[in-house]
XYZ file of C-alpha atoms in Angstrom:
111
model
C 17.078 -27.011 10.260
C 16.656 -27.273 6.352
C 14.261 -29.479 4.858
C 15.661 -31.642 2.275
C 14.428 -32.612 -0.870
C 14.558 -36.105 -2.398
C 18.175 -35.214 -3.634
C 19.526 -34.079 -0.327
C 19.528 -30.192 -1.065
C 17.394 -27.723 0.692
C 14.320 -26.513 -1.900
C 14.363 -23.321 -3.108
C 11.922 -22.051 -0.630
C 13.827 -22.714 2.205
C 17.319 -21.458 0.610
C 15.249 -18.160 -0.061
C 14.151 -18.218 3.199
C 17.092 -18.222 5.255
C 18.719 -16.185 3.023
C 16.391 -13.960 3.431
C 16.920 -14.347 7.815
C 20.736 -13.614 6.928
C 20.201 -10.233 4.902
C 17.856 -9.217 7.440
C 20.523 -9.938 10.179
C 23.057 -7.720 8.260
C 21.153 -4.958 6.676
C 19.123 -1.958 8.978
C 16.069 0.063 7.950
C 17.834 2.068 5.586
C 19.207 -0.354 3.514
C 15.802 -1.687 3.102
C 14.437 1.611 2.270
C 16.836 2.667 -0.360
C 16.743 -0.493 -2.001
C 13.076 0.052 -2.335
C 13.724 3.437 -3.254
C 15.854 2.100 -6.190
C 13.242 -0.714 -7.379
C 10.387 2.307 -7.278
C 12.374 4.353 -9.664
C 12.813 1.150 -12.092
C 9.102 0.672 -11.959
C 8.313 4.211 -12.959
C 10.688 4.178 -16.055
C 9.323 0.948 -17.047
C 5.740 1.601 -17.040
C 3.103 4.625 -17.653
C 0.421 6.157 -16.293
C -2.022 3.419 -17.070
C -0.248 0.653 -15.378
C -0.653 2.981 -12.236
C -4.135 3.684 -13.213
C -4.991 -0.207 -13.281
C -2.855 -1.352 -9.960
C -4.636 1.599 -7.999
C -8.138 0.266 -9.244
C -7.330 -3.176 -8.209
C -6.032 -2.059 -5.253
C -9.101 0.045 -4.724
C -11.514 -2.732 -5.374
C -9.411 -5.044 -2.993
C -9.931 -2.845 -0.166
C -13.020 -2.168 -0.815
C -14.188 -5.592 -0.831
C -12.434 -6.221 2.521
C -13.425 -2.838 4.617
C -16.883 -1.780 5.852
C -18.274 1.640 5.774
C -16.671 2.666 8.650
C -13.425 2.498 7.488
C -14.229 4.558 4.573
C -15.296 7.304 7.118
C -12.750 7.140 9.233
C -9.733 7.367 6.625
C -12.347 10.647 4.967
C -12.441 11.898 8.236
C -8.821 11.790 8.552
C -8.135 13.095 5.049
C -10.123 16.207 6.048
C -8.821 16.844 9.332
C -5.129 16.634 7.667
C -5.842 18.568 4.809
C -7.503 21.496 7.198
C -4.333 21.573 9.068
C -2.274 22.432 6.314
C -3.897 25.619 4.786
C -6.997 27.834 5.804
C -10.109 28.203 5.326
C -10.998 29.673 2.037
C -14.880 29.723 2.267
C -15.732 26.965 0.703
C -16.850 23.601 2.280
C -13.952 22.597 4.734
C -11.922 19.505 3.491
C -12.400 18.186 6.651
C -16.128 18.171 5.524
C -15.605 17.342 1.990
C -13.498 14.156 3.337
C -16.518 12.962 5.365
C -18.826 13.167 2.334
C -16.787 11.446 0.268
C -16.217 8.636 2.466
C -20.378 8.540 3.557
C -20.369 8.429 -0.508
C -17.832 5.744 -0.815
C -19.479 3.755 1.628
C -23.432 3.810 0.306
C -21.435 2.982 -3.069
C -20.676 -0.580 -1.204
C -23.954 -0.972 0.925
């Protein structure tokens, strides 16, 4: 049931909110997807590489401030092992390595 305002009409909240349960209702993954597909490509025409640069910081400092060291090994950990899968070996450190140091660094950056 809508919540009314003083006037009788529902507030903008809750008229963006159902709307938003009646899209939802009608529209499948791929609808979402392109549409975010199309708002992407906007972005990128509208802005360079240092608005990139500055939302990946924040985001970087975000997650740092909300994720122990652990994390930060884990996800290098990860990085390595995926990154060894998709080529060989060339004799020098393995990434899978090279992913685990940089996450060990990452997280005595934050201790």
């Amino acid at each position: 049931m809508a919540n009314n305002n003083r006037d009788g009409k529902m507030s903008r909240e809750e008229a963006g909110r159902m709307g938003g349960e009646a899209t939802a209702k009608n529209h499948d993954k791929e609808f979402y997807q392109e549409i975010g597909k199309k708002g992407g490509e906007a972005t990128s025409r509208n802005h360079d590489k240092e608005f990139y640069q500055e939302i990946g910081q924040k985001g970087g400092e975000a997650t740092s401030r909300s994720h122990g060291k652990e994390f930060y090994q884990e996800i290098g950990q990860k990085g390595g092992e995926a990154r060894n899968e998709s080529d060989g070996n060339d004799g020098k450190m393995s990434r899978e390595e090279a992913g685990r140091k940089g996450g060990e660094a990452r997280a005595r950056q934050r201790d």
